[in-house]
Amino acid sequence: MEMKNKLKILIVDDETYERILIEKCVDWEAMGFQIAGSVSSAGEALEVFEQEQPDMVFTDINMPLMDGLELSRKIREKNRDVKIVIITGYRDFEYARTAIKIGVEDFLLKPIASEELEKTAEKVKQDLLNEREKQKQLEESWPILSQDLTKRICMKQIGQEEAALKLRAYELPLLYEQEMTGILVEVMEKEWEKIDQMPAAVSRILGREHFLYSIFPKKRFFILVDAQAGTDCAQVLFENIRTILSEPVSMTVSGVHQGFEGCSEAFSECQESMFNTMKGTGSQLICYKDYMELVHYVEKTYPGSFEKFRLAVRSADFEAAVSFVDEYLERYIYQGPILVSQLRNVGVLLLHNTAIVLKDLGMSFDDVDRIGIYQ
C-alpha cells in the first residue's frame, strides 16, 4: 500500500513508555498504517487531529485535564467516521458502558500485548475499509436509488414503513420527518439530455443530505427539499438551472408539508400549478401559494352574466361578440400568469352560451363542428 493510501493513526497516552510500546511493538507500515501523531495529552491530540485527520485513534482513558472518554466525545463531534480504540488499565463496567455510547470500536487492557494490538488494529482497519467500500457503492448507485424510491413515494406506490427502511439502507434522508417543499422543473424536449446535470447542481447548493430527487415522464425533474433550505433556495436553484439550459425553463414550488403523505401532496401541488399555468416565451418560477391565490381570485371575480355575448350571437354581430371576449380576457385573465384552466373555462362558457342561442333559434352544432371546436 503506497504511503498516500495508508491509513493514519493517532496515539494518545500520557505515559511515554506506553506510547513507545504502541509505536514499536507493531510493524504499522507493513500493516498499511502510518503514524500521524503520538502525543501525551488530549489537548495535543485535538490539535493533531485537526491537522492530520487520522482514520484511527488509540487513546489512554486515564489522563490529566481531559480523559480519553471526553477526548473521544470531542473527536466524534468532529468526525463520526473515525475509529477509536480505548486503552485502559481499568475494568470498570461504567467506563465500558460510557465508551459504547460514544461509539468506540474496541478496548485494550494494559499492559498491552503486541499480538492483541495487531489483532485489534487489523480488525478495525477491515471494518473501516468495508465501510468505505460500502459508501463508495452507495455513492455510485445513489442516482438510481434516489430516483426510484422518490418516484414510488410521490406516486404512493410504497408504504411508509418500507420506504423508511429503504431510505435508511441507502443512507438517504427521511425528509418527511421534518418540514419539506417540492420543486418541479420542466425541461424542453430539445434539452432533455441536460437533465442529468441537475442533481449535481442541486447537491452543490443544498448538500446531498437535504434533498431527494427523481425524473418523471416528459423529462420533469422533481426534488423534495428540506423546507428551511427549500424556501430560500428556490430562486437560487432556478437561476442555476437556467445556466444549464439554453432554452426557457419552468419551475414550480409547492407549499410546505410534513409527514409521509406530504411527499405526494408536494408533488401534486407542483404538478397542478405546472399543468394549469400557461407557459410564456421566457423562463418562469411559479409558487403554488401564488397560483392558488390567483385561482381563488378568478373564482370570486368570474362574471355571472353572458347576456351581452348571447345578444351579439343572436344578432350575428361578430364585432360585438369579439369585443365581449376581448373585454373579458383583458379584465379577468391578463392580470397574472395565464392559467390553462381559465382559458378552458372561458371556452366552455362561450360555447355553452352560443349553444343556448342556437337552441332558441332551432339550430345546433353538428357533431363534426362540436368535436372540432372542443378539440
Tab-separated table of C-alpha atoms in Angstrom:
chain	number	residue	atom	x	y	z
A	1	MET	CA	0.000	0.000	0.000
A	2	GLU	CA	1.514	3.340	-1.051
A	3	MET	CA	2.190	5.906	1.678
A	4	LYS	CA	-0.507	8.245	0.408
A	5	ASN	CA	-3.063	5.427	0.633
A	6	LYS	CA	-2.057	4.266	4.119
A	7	LEU	CA	-4.468	4.725	6.998
A	8	LYS	CA	-3.384	7.324	9.540
A	9	ILE	CA	-3.311	6.525	13.256
A	10	LEU	CA	-3.026	8.869	16.237
A	11	ILE	CA	-1.623	7.602	19.553
A	12	VAL	CA	-2.596	9.400	22.775
A	13	ASP	CA	-1.152	8.419	26.166
A	14	ASP	CA	0.383	10.492	28.969
A	15	GLU	CA	2.819	7.651	29.762
A	16	THR	CA	5.868	7.869	27.483
A	17	TYR	CA	6.663	4.157	27.792
A	18	GLU	CA	3.151	3.141	26.712
A	19	ARG	CA	3.288	5.414	23.649
A	20	ILE	CA	6.662	4.000	22.592
A	21	LEU	CA	5.356	0.477	23.122
A	22	ILE	CA	2.370	1.114	20.827
A	23	GLU	CA	4.607	2.715	18.214
A	24	LYS	CA	7.289	-0.006	18.199
A	25	CYS	CA	5.614	-3.319	19.002
A	26	VAL	CA	3.771	-3.476	15.674
A	27	ASP	CA	5.103	-3.001	12.131
A	28	TRP	CA	2.499	-0.362	11.290
A	29	GLU	CA	3.791	0.327	7.797
A	30	ALA	CA	3.613	-3.352	6.823
A	31	MET	CA	0.019	-3.415	8.047
A	32	GLY	CA	-0.896	-0.438	5.860
A	33	PHE	CA	-0.739	2.308	8.506
A	34	GLN	CA	1.313	5.414	9.129
A	35	ILE	CA	1.632	7.157	12.480
A	36	ALA	CA	0.196	10.658	12.048
A	37	GLY	CA	0.998	11.657	15.623
A	38	SER	CA	1.986	10.393	19.057
A	39	VAL	CA	1.090	12.807	21.871
A	40	SER	CA	0.849	12.912	25.657
A	41	SER	CA	-2.376	14.865	26.201
A	42	ALA	CA	-5.910	15.230	24.876
A	43	GLY	CA	-5.279	18.883	24.041
A	44	GLU	CA	-2.341	17.981	21.807
A	45	ALA	CA	-4.391	15.158	20.321
A	46	LEU	CA	-7.142	17.554	19.209
A	47	GLU	CA	-4.588	19.816	17.536
A	48	VAL	CA	-3.020	16.908	15.623
A	49	PHE	CA	-6.470	15.590	14.785
A	50	GLU	CA	-7.413	18.881	13.120
A	51	GLN	CA	-4.208	18.937	11.082
A	52	GLU	CA	-3.849	15.277	10.094
A	53	GLN	CA	-7.430	13.945	10.099
A	54	PRO	CA	-6.404	10.418	11.226
A	55	ASP	CA	-8.519	7.388	10.414
A	56	MET	CA	-7.926	5.642	13.752
A	57	VAL	CA	-7.181	6.860	17.293
A	58	PHE	CA	-5.644	4.833	20.131
A	59	THR	CA	-6.181	6.734	23.389
A	60	ASP	CA	-5.499	6.077	27.049
A	61	ILE	CA	-8.536	6.575	29.252
A	62	ASN	CA	-6.805	7.975	32.371
A	63	MET	CA	-5.142	11.300	31.505
A	64	PRO	CA	-4.984	14.649	33.338
A	65	LEU	CA	-7.180	17.645	32.414
A	66	MET	CA	-9.167	15.701	29.806
A	67	ASP	CA	-9.568	11.927	29.938
A	68	GLY	CA	-9.847	9.565	26.980
A	69	LEU	CA	-13.641	9.407	27.116
A	70	GLU	CA	-14.038	13.184	26.843
A	71	LEU	CA	-11.434	13.235	24.056
A	72	SER	CA	-13.428	10.538	22.250
A	73	ARG	CA	-16.603	12.622	22.535
A	74	LYS	CA	-14.895	15.655	21.033
A	75	ILE	CA	-13.386	13.590	18.218
A	76	ARG	CA	-16.789	12.077	17.455
A	77	GLU	CA	-18.246	15.573	17.177
A	78	LYS	CA	-15.624	16.443	14.579
A	79	ASN	CA	-15.744	13.205	12.595
A	80	ARG	CA	-18.241	10.437	13.195
A	81	ASP	CA	-16.382	8.033	10.874
A	82	VAL	CA	-13.049	7.924	12.721
A	83	LYS	CA	-12.328	4.672	14.577
A	84	ILE	CA	-11.442	4.916	18.275
A	85	VAL	CA	-9.758	2.248	20.444
A	86	ILE	CA	-9.641	2.841	24.211
A	87	ILE	CA	-6.520	1.780	26.123
A	88	THR	CA	-7.112	1.318	29.826
A	89	GLY	CA	-5.972	-0.397	32.960
A	90	TYR	CA	-9.492	-0.180	34.336
A	91	ARG	CA	-12.061	-2.961	34.172
A	92	ASP	CA	-14.920	-0.844	35.499
A	93	PHE	CA	-18.150	-1.532	33.607
A	94	GLU	CA	-19.189	2.126	33.754
A	95	TYR	CA	-16.209	3.075	31.611
A	96	ALA	CA	-17.139	0.428	29.069
A	97	ARG	CA	-20.783	1.475	29.020
A	98	THR	CA	-19.889	5.142	28.515
A	99	ALA	CA	-17.400	4.266	25.774
A	100	ILE	CA	-20.012	2.167	23.967
A	101	LYS	CA	-22.413	5.142	23.987
A	102	ILE	CA	-19.677	7.312	22.498
A	103	GLY	CA	-19.112	4.712	19.799
A	104	VAL	CA	-15.599	3.400	20.416
A	105	GLU	CA	-14.640	0.331	18.406
A	106	ASP	CA	-12.693	-1.694	20.970
A	107	PHE	CA	-10.749	-1.807	24.252
A	108	LEU	CA	-7.180	-2.778	25.003
A	109	LEU	CA	-6.108	-3.530	28.568
A	110	LYS	CA	-2.743	-2.516	29.941
A	111	PRO	CA	-0.138	-3.889	29.825
A	112	ILE	CA	-0.627	-4.085	26.055
A	113	ALA	CA	0.326	-7.315	24.285
A	114	SER	CA	1.639	-6.795	20.741
A	115	GLU	CA	-0.477	-9.672	19.414
A	116	GLU	CA	-3.672	-8.109	20.794
A	117	LEU	CA	-2.731	-4.674	19.475
A	118	GLU	CA	-2.045	-6.046	15.994
A	119	LYS	CA	-5.221	-8.135	16.002
A	120	THR	CA	-7.360	-5.169	17.095
A	121	ALA	CA	-5.751	-2.810	14.562
A	122	GLU	CA	-6.333	-5.280	11.721
A	123	LYS	CA	-9.964	-5.839	12.704
A	124	VAL	CA	-10.696	-2.104	12.943
A	125	LYS	CA	-8.884	-1.499	9.649
A	126	GLN	CA	-11.043	-4.059	7.864
A	127	ASP	CA	-14.203	-2.540	9.360
A	128	LEU	CA	-13.085	0.880	8.146
A	129	LEU	CA	-12.241	-0.334	4.637
A	130	ASN	CA	-15.532	-2.255	4.388
A	131	GLU	CA	-17.474	0.865	5.399
A	132	ARG	CA	-15.638	2.943	2.821
A	133	GLU	CA	-16.316	0.383	0.102
A	134	LYS	CA	-19.991	0.350	1.046
A	135	GLN	CA	-20.036	4.147	0.980
A	136	LYS	CA	-18.377	4.138	-2.442
A	137	GLN	CA	-21.028	1.741	-3.773
A	138	LEU	CA	-23.778	3.931	-2.331
A	139	GLU	CA	-22.197	6.984	-3.943
A	140	GLU	CA	-22.193	5.255	-7.329
A	141	SER	CA	-25.736	3.900	-7.020
A	142	TRP	CA	-27.247	6.978	-5.335
A	143	PRO	CA	-28.750	8.466	-8.536
A	144	ILE	CA	-30.673	5.275	-9.349
A	145	LEU	CA	-31.719	4.575	-5.748
A	146	SER	CA	-32.881	8.122	-5.102
A	147	GLN	CA	-34.800	8.383	-8.365
A	148	ASP	CA	-36.680	5.112	-7.994
A	149	LEU	CA	-37.555	5.494	-4.324
A	150	THR	CA	-38.566	9.150	-4.569
A	151	LYS	CA	-40.836	8.370	-7.509
A	152	ARG	CA	-42.526	5.497	-5.653
A	153	ILE	CA	-43.058	7.674	-2.561
A	154	CYS	CA	-44.539	10.564	-4.542
A	155	MET	CA	-46.764	8.249	-6.620
A	156	LYS	CA	-47.962	6.444	-3.433
A	157	GLN	CA	-46.560	3.139	-4.670
A	158	ILE	CA	-44.830	2.273	-1.387
A	159	GLY	CA	-45.801	2.325	2.279
A	160	GLN	CA	-44.136	4.467	4.930
A	161	GLU	CA	-42.539	1.576	6.826
A	162	GLU	CA	-40.948	0.056	3.729
A	163	ALA	CA	-39.867	3.464	2.460
A	164	ALA	CA	-38.200	4.313	5.787
A	165	LEU	CA	-36.273	1.023	5.782
A	166	LYS	CA	-35.037	1.607	2.239
A	167	LEU	CA	-34.152	5.252	2.862
A	168	ARG	CA	-32.041	4.277	5.861
A	169	ALA	CA	-30.421	1.383	3.994
A	170	TYR	CA	-29.499	3.672	1.108
A	171	GLU	CA	-28.405	6.408	3.554
A	172	LEU	CA	-30.945	8.794	2.045
A	173	PRO	CA	-32.616	11.483	4.200
A	174	LEU	CA	-36.041	10.878	5.737
A	175	LEU	CA	-37.213	14.340	4.742
A	176	TYR	CA	-40.841	13.706	5.656
A	177	GLU	CA	-39.868	13.690	9.341
A	178	GLN	CA	-39.410	17.455	9.042
A	179	GLU	CA	-40.961	20.262	7.031
A	180	MET	CA	-40.284	19.920	3.296
A	181	THR	CA	-41.027	21.589	-0.019
A	182	GLY	CA	-41.400	20.162	-3.516
A	183	ILE	CA	-39.799	21.726	-6.579
A	184	LEU	CA	-40.654	20.633	-10.136
A	185	VAL	CA	-38.649	21.644	-13.202
A	186	GLU	CA	-39.945	21.163	-16.752
A	187	VAL	CA	-37.251	20.752	-19.405
A	188	MET	CA	-37.937	21.315	-23.108
A	189	GLU	CA	-37.556	18.255	-25.320
A	190	LYS	CA	-34.505	19.533	-27.203
A	191	GLU	CA	-32.599	19.755	-23.901
A	192	TRP	CA	-33.636	16.502	-22.246
A	193	GLU	CA	-30.058	15.194	-22.183
A	194	LYS	CA	-29.061	18.091	-19.878
A	195	ILE	CA	-31.409	16.940	-17.121
A	196	ASP	CA	-28.700	14.570	-15.872
A	197	GLN	CA	-26.645	17.603	-14.807
A	198	MET	CA	-29.306	18.836	-12.392
A	199	PRO	CA	-28.756	16.518	-9.376
A	200	ALA	CA	-25.108	17.601	-9.125
A	201	ALA	CA	-26.125	21.261	-9.399
A	202	VAL	CA	-28.698	20.878	-6.603
A	203	SER	CA	-26.211	18.939	-4.459
A	204	ARG	CA	-23.647	21.728	-4.759
A	205	ILE	CA	-26.209	24.245	-3.486
A	206	LEU	CA	-28.025	22.232	-0.812
A	207	GLY	CA	-25.802	19.332	0.158
A	208	ARG	CA	-26.962	15.801	-0.608
A	209	GLU	CA	-28.439	15.254	2.841
A	210	HIS	CA	-31.079	17.952	2.237
A	211	PHE	CA	-32.944	16.635	-0.812
A	212	LEU	CA	-34.325	13.644	-2.699
A	213	TYR	CA	-34.985	13.681	-6.427
A	214	SER	CA	-36.498	11.810	-9.336
A	215	ILE	CA	-37.039	12.278	-13.072
A	216	PHE	CA	-40.614	11.786	-14.268
A	217	PRO	CA	-42.049	11.267	-17.787
A	218	LYS	CA	-41.800	14.196	-20.200
A	219	LYS	CA	-38.447	14.922	-18.540
A	220	ARG	CA	-39.679	16.653	-15.452
A	221	PHE	CA	-37.120	16.893	-12.673
A	222	PHE	CA	-38.665	16.771	-9.181
A	223	ILE	CA	-36.942	17.302	-5.853
A	224	LEU	CA	-38.104	17.145	-2.244
A	225	VAL	CA	-36.145	19.666	-0.213
A	226	ASP	CA	-35.662	20.390	3.469
A	227	ALA	CA	-38.111	23.305	3.794
A	228	GLN	CA	-35.673	25.532	5.658
A	229	ALA	CA	-33.337	25.287	2.682
A	230	GLY	CA	-36.074	24.952	0.051
A	231	THR	CA	-37.975	28.171	0.766
A	232	ASP	CA	-34.843	30.244	0.443
A	233	CYS	CA	-33.119	28.225	-2.252
A	234	ALA	CA	-35.862	28.057	-4.918
A	235	GLN	CA	-34.727	31.261	-6.607
A	236	VAL	CA	-31.063	30.205	-6.370
A	237	LEU	CA	-31.865	26.816	-7.892
A	238	PHE	CA	-33.922	28.490	-10.585
A	239	GLU	CA	-31.050	30.759	-11.585
A	240	ASN	CA	-28.528	27.905	-11.553
A	241	ILE	CA	-30.715	25.621	-13.654
A	242	ARG	CA	-31.229	28.429	-16.151
A	243	THR	CA	-27.457	28.485	-16.643
A	244	ILE	CA	-27.512	24.765	-17.502
A	245	LEU	CA	-30.304	25.127	-20.066
A	246	SER	CA	-30.199	27.376	-23.087
A	247	GLU	CA	-33.990	27.173	-23.579
A	248	PRO	CA	-36.629	28.734	-21.244
A	249	VAL	CA	-37.368	26.695	-18.137
A	250	SER	CA	-40.477	26.492	-15.954
A	251	MET	CA	-40.186	25.721	-12.239
A	252	THR	CA	-42.976	25.279	-9.710
A	253	VAL	CA	-42.613	25.292	-5.916
A	254	SER	CA	-45.116	23.588	-3.607
A	255	GLY	CA	-46.280	24.679	-0.199
A	256	VAL	CA	-44.616	23.406	2.981
A	257	HIS	CA	-45.563	19.873	4.076
A	258	GLN	CA	-44.674	17.373	6.772
A	259	GLY	CA	-45.275	13.648	7.151
A	260	PHE	CA	-45.111	10.776	4.687
A	261	GLU	CA	-48.309	11.796	2.885
A	262	GLY	CA	-46.829	15.266	2.493
A	263	CYS	CA	-44.362	13.920	-0.105
A	264	SER	CA	-47.121	13.091	-2.582
A	265	GLU	CA	-49.009	16.295	-1.671
A	266	ALA	CA	-45.953	18.400	-2.515
A	267	PHE	CA	-45.578	16.591	-5.840
A	268	SER	CA	-49.279	17.008	-6.617
A	269	GLU	CA	-49.168	20.743	-5.921
A	270	CYS	CA	-46.162	21.180	-8.207
A	271	GLN	CA	-47.883	19.210	-10.964
A	272	GLU	CA	-51.123	21.151	-10.620
A	273	SER	CA	-49.514	24.567	-10.786
A	274	MET	CA	-47.268	23.439	-13.663
A	275	PHE	CA	-50.140	21.987	-15.730
A	276	ASN	CA	-52.625	24.789	-15.154
A	277	THR	CA	-50.268	27.645	-15.895
A	278	MET	CA	-49.728	28.754	-19.470
A	279	LYS	CA	-46.075	28.773	-20.477
A	280	GLY	CA	-44.825	32.095	-21.777
A	281	THR	CA	-41.880	32.621	-24.070
A	282	GLY	CA	-39.441	33.112	-21.183
A	283	SER	CA	-38.434	31.221	-18.055
A	284	GLN	CA	-40.768	31.406	-15.072
A	285	LEU	CA	-40.816	30.458	-11.403
A	286	ILE	CA	-44.304	29.674	-10.080
A	287	CYS	CA	-45.133	29.207	-6.376
A	288	TYR	CA	-48.179	27.094	-5.528
A	289	LYS	CA	-49.250	29.719	-2.997
A	290	ASP	CA	-49.348	32.404	-5.691
A	291	TYR	CA	-51.106	30.051	-8.080
A	292	MET	CA	-53.838	29.305	-5.513
A	293	GLU	CA	-54.292	32.987	-4.739
A	294	LEU	CA	-54.921	33.591	-8.440
A	295	VAL	CA	-57.324	30.648	-8.651
A	296	HIS	CA	-59.360	31.998	-5.722
A	297	TYR	CA	-59.331	35.445	-7.279
A	298	VAL	CA	-60.684	34.084	-10.576
A	299	GLU	CA	-63.372	32.088	-8.795
A	300	LYS	CA	-64.561	35.174	-6.932
A	301	THR	CA	-64.390	37.546	-9.898
A	302	TYR	CA	-65.806	35.302	-12.653
A	303	PRO	CA	-68.634	37.242	-14.321
A	304	GLY	CA	-72.051	35.714	-13.810
A	305	SER	CA	-73.726	37.038	-16.947
A	306	PHE	CA	-73.002	36.374	-20.626
A	307	GLU	CA	-76.155	38.222	-21.719
A	308	LYS	CA	-74.263	40.725	-23.912
A	309	PHE	CA	-72.429	37.881	-25.626
A	310	ARG	CA	-75.654	35.935	-26.294
A	311	LEU	CA	-77.287	39.090	-27.702
A	312	ALA	CA	-74.332	39.607	-30.035
A	313	VAL	CA	-74.540	35.991	-31.253
A	314	ARG	CA	-78.310	36.208	-31.708
A	315	SER	CA	-77.854	39.388	-33.743
A	316	ALA	CA	-74.978	37.861	-35.709
A	317	ASP	CA	-72.907	40.840	-34.531
A	318	PHE	CA	-69.437	39.407	-34.870
A	319	GLU	CA	-67.681	42.591	-33.734
A	320	ALA	CA	-69.780	42.841	-30.556
A	321	ALA	CA	-69.123	39.173	-29.717
A	322	VAL	CA	-65.369	39.595	-30.208
A	323	SER	CA	-65.444	42.820	-28.204
A	324	PHE	CA	-67.101	40.991	-25.283
A	325	VAL	CA	-64.439	38.268	-25.352
A	326	ASP	CA	-61.611	40.824	-25.572
A	327	GLU	CA	-63.068	42.810	-22.687
A	328	TYR	CA	-63.434	39.666	-20.583
A	329	LEU	CA	-59.893	38.496	-21.248
A	330	GLU	CA	-58.466	41.943	-20.581
A	331	ARG	CA	-60.355	42.254	-17.317
A	332	TYR	CA	-60.033	38.779	-15.833
A	333	ILE	CA	-57.193	36.891	-17.496
A	334	TYR	CA	-54.256	39.158	-18.262
A	335	GLN	CA	-53.650	40.288	-14.673
A	336	GLY	CA	-51.281	37.453	-13.766
A	337	PRO	CA	-49.974	34.099	-15.006
A	338	ILE	CA	-52.389	32.833	-17.660
A	339	LEU	CA	-53.941	29.586	-16.418
A	340	VAL	CA	-54.945	26.857	-18.838
A	341	SER	CA	-57.983	26.232	-16.633
A	342	GLN	CA	-59.068	29.881	-17.081
A	343	LEU	CA	-58.902	29.739	-20.874
A	344	ARG	CA	-60.601	26.352	-20.872
A	345	ASN	CA	-63.444	27.691	-18.724
A	346	VAL	CA	-63.835	30.724	-20.957
A	347	GLY	CA	-64.053	28.466	-23.996
A	348	VAL	CA	-66.637	26.237	-22.387
A	349	LEU	CA	-68.728	29.236	-21.298
A	350	LEU	CA	-68.617	30.778	-24.771
A	351	LEU	CA	-69.614	27.509	-26.410
A	352	HIS	CA	-72.343	26.904	-23.843
A	353	ASN	CA	-73.883	30.358	-24.315
A	354	THR	CA	-73.619	30.062	-28.095
A	355	ALA	CA	-75.384	26.707	-27.900
A	356	ILE	CA	-78.204	28.327	-25.871
A	357	VAL	CA	-78.777	30.891	-28.638
A	358	LEU	CA	-78.682	28.240	-31.366
A	359	LYS	CA	-81.190	26.141	-29.439
A	360	ASP	CA	-83.555	29.089	-29.136
A	361	LEU	CA	-83.261	29.507	-32.912
A	362	GLY	CA	-83.841	25.813	-33.513
A	363	MET	CA	-80.257	25.282	-34.574
A	364	SER	CA	-77.315	23.320	-33.160
A	365	PHE	CA	-73.701	22.402	-33.763
A	366	ASP	CA	-73.414	19.220	-35.758
A	367	ASP	CA	-71.149	16.503	-34.339
A	368	VAL	CA	-68.189	17.408	-36.557
A	369	ASP	CA	-68.372	21.083	-35.591
A	370	ARG	CA	-68.701	20.253	-31.900
A	371	ILE	CA	-65.761	17.822	-31.873
A	372	GLY	CA	-63.586	20.229	-33.845
A	373	ILE	CA	-64.401	23.182	-31.621
A	374	TYR	CA	-63.852	21.329	-28.354
A	375	GLN	CA	-60.555	19.972	-29.589
